[in-house]
mmCIF file of C-alpha atoms in Angstrom:
data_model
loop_
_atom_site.group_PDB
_atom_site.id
_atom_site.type_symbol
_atom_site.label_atom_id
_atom_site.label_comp_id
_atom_site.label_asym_id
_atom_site.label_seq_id
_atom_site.Cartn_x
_atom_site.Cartn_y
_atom_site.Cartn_z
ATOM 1 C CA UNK A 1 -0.810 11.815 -43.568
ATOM 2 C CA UNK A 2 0.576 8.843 -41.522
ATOM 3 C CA UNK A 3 4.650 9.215 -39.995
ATOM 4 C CA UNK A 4 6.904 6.518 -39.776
ATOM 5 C CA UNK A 5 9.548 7.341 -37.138
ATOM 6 C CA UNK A 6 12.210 4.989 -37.694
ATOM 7 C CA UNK A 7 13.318 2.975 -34.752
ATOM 8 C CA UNK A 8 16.447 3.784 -33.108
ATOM 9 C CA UNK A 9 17.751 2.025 -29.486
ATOM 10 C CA UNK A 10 18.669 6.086 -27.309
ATOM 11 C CA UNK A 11 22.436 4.312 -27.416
ATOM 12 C CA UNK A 12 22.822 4.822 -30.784
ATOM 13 C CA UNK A 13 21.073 8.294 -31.668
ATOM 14 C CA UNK A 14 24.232 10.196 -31.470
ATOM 15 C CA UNK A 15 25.824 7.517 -33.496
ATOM 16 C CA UNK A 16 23.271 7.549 -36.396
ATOM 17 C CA UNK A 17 22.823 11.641 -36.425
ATOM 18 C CA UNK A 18 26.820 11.739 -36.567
ATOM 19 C CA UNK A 19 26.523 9.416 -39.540
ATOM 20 C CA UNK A 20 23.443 11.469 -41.112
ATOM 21 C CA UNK A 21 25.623 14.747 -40.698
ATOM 22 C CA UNK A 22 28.392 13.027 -42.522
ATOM 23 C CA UNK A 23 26.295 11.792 -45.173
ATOM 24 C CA UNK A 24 25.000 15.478 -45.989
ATOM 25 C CA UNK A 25 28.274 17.416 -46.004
ATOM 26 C CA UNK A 26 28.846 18.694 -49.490
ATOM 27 C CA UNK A 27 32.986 18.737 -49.159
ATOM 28 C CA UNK A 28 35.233 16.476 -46.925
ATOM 29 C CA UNK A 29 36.303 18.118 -43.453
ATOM 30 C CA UNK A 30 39.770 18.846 -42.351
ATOM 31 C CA UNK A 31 40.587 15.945 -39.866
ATOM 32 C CA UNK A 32 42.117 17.945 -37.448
ATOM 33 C CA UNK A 33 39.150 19.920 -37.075
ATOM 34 C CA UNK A 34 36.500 17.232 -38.089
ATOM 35 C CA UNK A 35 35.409 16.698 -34.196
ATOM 36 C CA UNK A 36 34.468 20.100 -33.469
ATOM 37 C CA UNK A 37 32.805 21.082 -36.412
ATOM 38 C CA UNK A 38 30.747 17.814 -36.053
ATOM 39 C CA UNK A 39 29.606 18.412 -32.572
ATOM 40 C CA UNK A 40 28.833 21.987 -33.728
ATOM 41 C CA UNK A 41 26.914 20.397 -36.237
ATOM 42 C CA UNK A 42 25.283 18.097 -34.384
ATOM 43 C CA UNK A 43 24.013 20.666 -31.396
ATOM 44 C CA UNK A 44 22.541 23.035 -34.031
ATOM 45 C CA UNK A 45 21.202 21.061 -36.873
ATOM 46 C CA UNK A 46 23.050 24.020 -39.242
ATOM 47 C CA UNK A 47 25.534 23.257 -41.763
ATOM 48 C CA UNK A 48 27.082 26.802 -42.589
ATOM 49 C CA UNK A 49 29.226 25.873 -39.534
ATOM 50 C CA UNK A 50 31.863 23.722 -41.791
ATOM 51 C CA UNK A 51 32.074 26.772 -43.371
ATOM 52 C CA UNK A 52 32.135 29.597 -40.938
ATOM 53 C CA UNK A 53 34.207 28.039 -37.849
ATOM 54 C CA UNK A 54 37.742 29.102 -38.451
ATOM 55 C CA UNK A 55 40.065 27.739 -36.815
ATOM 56 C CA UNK A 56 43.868 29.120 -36.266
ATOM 57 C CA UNK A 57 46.821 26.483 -36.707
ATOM 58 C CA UNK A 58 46.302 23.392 -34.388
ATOM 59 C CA UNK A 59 43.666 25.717 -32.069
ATOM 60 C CA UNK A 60 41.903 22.400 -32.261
ATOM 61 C CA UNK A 61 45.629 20.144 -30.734
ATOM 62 C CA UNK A 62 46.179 23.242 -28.285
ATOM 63 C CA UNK A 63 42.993 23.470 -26.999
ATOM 64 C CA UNK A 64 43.044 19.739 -26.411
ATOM 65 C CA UNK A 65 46.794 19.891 -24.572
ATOM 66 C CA UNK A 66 45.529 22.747 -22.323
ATOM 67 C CA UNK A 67 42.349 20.793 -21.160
ATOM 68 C CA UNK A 68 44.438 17.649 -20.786
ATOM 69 C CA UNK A 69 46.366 19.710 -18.828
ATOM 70 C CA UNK A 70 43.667 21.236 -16.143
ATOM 71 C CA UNK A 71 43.151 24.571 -17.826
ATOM 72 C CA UNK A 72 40.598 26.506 -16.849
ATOM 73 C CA UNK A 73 37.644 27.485 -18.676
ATOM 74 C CA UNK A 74 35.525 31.125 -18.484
ATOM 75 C CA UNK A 75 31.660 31.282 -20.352
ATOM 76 C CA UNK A 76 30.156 34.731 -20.880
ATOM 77 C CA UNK A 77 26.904 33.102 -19.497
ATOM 78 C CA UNK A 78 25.485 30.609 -17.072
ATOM 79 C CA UNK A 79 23.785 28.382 -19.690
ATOM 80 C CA UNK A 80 27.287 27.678 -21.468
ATOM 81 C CA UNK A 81 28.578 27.255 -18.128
ATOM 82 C CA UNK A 82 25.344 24.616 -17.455
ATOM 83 C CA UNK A 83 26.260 23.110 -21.160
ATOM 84 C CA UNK A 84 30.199 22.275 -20.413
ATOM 85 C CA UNK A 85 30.622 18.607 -19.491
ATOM 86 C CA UNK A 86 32.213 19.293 -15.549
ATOM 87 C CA UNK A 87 32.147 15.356 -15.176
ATOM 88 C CA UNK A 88 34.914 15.187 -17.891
ATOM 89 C CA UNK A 89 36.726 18.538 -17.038
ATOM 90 C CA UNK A 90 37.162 17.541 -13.518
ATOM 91 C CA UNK A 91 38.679 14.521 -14.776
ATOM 92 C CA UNK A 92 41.803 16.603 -15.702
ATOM 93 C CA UNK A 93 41.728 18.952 -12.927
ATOM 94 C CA UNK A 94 40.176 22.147 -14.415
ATOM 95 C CA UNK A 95 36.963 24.130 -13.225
ATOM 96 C CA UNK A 96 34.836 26.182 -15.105
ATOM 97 C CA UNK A 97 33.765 30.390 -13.878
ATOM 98 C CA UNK A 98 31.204 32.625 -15.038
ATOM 99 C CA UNK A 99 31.145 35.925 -13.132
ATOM 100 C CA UNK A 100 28.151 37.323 -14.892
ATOM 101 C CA UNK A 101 25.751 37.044 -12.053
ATOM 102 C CA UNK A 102 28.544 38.388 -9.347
ATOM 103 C CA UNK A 103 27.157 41.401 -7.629
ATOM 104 C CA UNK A 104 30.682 42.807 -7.542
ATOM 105 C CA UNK A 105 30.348 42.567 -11.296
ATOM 106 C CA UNK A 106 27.094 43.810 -11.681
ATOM 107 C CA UNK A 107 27.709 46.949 -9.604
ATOM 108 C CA UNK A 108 30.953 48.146 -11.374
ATOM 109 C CA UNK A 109 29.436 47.107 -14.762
ATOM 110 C CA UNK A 110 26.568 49.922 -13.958
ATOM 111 C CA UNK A 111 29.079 52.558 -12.849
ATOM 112 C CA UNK A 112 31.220 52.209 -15.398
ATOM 113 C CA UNK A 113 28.243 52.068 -18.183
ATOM 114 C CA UNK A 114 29.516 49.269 -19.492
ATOM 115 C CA UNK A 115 28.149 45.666 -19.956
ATOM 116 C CA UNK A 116 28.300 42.767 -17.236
ATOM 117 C CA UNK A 117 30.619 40.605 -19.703
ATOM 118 C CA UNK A 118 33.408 43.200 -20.665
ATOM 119 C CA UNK A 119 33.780 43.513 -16.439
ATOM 120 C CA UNK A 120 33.470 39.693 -16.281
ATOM 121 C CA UNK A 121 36.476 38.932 -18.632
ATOM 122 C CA UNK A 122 38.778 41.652 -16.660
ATOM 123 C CA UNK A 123 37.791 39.844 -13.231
ATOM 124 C CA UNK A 124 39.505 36.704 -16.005
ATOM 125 C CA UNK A 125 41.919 38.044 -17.143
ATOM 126 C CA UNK A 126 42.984 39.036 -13.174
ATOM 127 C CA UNK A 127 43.382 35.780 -12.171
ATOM 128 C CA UNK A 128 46.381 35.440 -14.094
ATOM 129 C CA UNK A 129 45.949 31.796 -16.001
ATOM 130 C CA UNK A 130 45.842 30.637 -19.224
ATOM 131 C CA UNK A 131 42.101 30.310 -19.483
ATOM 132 C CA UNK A 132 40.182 28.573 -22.173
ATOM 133 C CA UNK A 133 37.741 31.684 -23.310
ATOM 134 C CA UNK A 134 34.025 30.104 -24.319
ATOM 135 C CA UNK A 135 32.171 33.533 -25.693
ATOM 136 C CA UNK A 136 28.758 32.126 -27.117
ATOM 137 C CA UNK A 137 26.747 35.583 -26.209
ATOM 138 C CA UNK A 138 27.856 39.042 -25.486
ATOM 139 C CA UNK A 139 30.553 40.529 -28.359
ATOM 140 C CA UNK A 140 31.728 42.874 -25.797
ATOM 141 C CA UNK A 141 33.018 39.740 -23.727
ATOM 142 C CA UNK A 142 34.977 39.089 -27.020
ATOM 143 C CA UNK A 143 36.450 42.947 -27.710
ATOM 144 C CA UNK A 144 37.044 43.639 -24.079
ATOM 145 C CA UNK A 145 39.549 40.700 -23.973
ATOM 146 C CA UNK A 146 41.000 42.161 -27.507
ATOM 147 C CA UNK A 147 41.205 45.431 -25.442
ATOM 148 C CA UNK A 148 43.286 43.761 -23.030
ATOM 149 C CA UNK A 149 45.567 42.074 -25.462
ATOM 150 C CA UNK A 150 46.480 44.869 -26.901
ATOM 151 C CA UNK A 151 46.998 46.663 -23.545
ATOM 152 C CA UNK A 152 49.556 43.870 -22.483
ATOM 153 C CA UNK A 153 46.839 42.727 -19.315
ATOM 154 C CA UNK A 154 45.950 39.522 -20.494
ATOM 155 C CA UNK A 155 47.946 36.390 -20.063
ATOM 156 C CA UNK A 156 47.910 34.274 -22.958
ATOM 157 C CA UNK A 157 44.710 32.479 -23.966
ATOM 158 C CA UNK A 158 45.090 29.093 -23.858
ATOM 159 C CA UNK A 159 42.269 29.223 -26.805
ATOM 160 C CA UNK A 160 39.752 31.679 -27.464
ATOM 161 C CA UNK A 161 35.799 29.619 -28.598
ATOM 162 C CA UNK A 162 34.882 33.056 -30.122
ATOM 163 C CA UNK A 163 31.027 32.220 -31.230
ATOM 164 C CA UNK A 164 28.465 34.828 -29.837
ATOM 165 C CA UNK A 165 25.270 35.440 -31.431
ATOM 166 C CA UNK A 166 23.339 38.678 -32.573
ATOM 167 C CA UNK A 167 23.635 41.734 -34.986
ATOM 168 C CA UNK A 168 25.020 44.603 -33.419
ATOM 169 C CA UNK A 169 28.993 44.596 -33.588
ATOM 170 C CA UNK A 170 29.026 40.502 -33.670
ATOM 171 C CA UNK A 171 30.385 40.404 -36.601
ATOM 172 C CA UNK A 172 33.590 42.887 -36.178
ATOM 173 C CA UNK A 173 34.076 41.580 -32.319
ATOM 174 C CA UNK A 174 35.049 37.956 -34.322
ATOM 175 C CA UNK A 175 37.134 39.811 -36.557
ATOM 176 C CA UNK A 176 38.960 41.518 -33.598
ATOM 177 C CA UNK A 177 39.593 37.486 -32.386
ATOM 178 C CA UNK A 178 41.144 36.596 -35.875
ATOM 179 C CA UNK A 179 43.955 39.305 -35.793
ATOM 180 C CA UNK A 180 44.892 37.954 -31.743
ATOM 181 C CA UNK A 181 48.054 35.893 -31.631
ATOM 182 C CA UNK A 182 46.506 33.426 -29.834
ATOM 183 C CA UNK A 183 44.565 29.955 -30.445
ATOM 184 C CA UNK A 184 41.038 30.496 -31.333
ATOM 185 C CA UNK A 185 37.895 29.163 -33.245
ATOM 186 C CA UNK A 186 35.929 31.982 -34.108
ATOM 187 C CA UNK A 187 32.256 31.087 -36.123
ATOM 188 C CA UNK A 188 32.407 33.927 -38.485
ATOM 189 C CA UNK A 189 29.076 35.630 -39.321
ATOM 190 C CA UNK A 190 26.121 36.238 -37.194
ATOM 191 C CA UNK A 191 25.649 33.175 -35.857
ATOM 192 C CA UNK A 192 26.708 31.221 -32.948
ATOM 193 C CA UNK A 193 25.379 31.280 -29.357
ATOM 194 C CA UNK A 194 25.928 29.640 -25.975
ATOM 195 C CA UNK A 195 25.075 26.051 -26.773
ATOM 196 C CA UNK A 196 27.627 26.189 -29.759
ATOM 197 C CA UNK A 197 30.110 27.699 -27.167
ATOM 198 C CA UNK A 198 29.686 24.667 -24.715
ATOM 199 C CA UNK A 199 29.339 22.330 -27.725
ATOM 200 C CA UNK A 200 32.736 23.115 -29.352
ATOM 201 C CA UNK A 201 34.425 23.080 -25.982
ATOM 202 C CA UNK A 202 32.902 19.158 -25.171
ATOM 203 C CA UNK A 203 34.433 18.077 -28.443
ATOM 204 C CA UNK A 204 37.265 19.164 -26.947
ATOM 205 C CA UNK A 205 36.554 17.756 -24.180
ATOM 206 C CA UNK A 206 35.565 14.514 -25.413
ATOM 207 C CA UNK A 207 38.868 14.643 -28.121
ATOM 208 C CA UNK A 208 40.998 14.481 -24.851
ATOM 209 C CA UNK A 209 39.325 11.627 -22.960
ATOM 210 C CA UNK A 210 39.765 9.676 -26.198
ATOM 211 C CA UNK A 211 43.175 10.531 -26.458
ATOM 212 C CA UNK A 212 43.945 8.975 -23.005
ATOM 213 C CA UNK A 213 41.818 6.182 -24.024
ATOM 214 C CA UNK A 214 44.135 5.362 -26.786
#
């Protein structure tokens, strides 16, 4: 069986795979979350994701504002951490934290009996900032900080990227996220995962340098 790959200059790859996405969705996407849901598109090759990301009003506009204006962002795990464009953050003054491999953390996390990522978003929520939350792993990352809204110890999200993967109480830690008062996009379902958490906060990312541009 002979292949022909078809010729593309690396400049233009993202280009033509944007325009390949857009040529495959089955409905038109809200423009004012078209960006995100793209770039979530684009990272995963899955299409349930114009479907399951849900977004609360203008979570997409806020989350831009905040980054424009040097929020800072917390991951549940170093490779969403590694994923987040710091060139571009840095650009508007914000920094990016993951606590997960913090001894501090670790230690309490094992006397306590509970997991590395629930003590990770209280060291968070102790700083006292309006973070950007980018969940793409542990559900207990996602219900301790619902724990902590509802307990009155968490200052307001600036936006909550609520997309962790797995099976055990994934599902009904999302569900906590849609009931917050707060910004969020939340992929409903199973799916998700730490490259989707990092993707969906570049579009962000990228939304604001554009806006500046413009």
């Amino acid at each position: 069986m002979k292949i022909e790959l078809k010729q593309v200059a690396p400049a233009d790859i993202e280009t033509r795979s944007m325009e390949i996405i857009r040529s495959e969705l089955k409905e038109p996407l809200d423009p004012a979350n078209e960006a995100v849901i793209l770039r979530a598109i684009h990272t995963t090759a899955d299409f349930d994701y114009a479907k399951t990301l849900t977004f609360s009003p203008d979570a997409v506009k806020k989350g831009v504002a905040a980054l424009k204006s040097g929020a800072d962002i917390v991951t549940d795990t170093t490779m969403a951490l590694s994923g987040i464009n710091k060139r571009v953050l840095h650009k508007f003054g914000g920094e990016v934290y993951n606590f997960i491999a913090d001894e501090a953390v670790a230690k309490e996390a094992k006397a306590r009996g509970i997991t590395r990522a629930a003590v990770s978003m209280e060291r968070a929520a102790a700083m006292g900032k309006h973070l950007v939350y980018a969940i793409g792993n542990a559900p207990t990352a996602l219900v301790r900080l619902y724990e902590l809204w509802q307990d009155g110890q968490l200052p307001a999200p600036a936006l909550i990227v609520g997309v962790p993967v797995g099976f055990v109480n994934v599902v009904e830690a999302k569900e906590l996220i849609l009931t917050m008062d707060c910004p969020y996009i939340v992929a409903r379902g199973r799916k998700g995962g730490s490259n989707l958490a990092a993707a969906i906060v570049n579009a962000l990312l990228y939304t604001a340098s554009k806006n500046e541009r413009e």
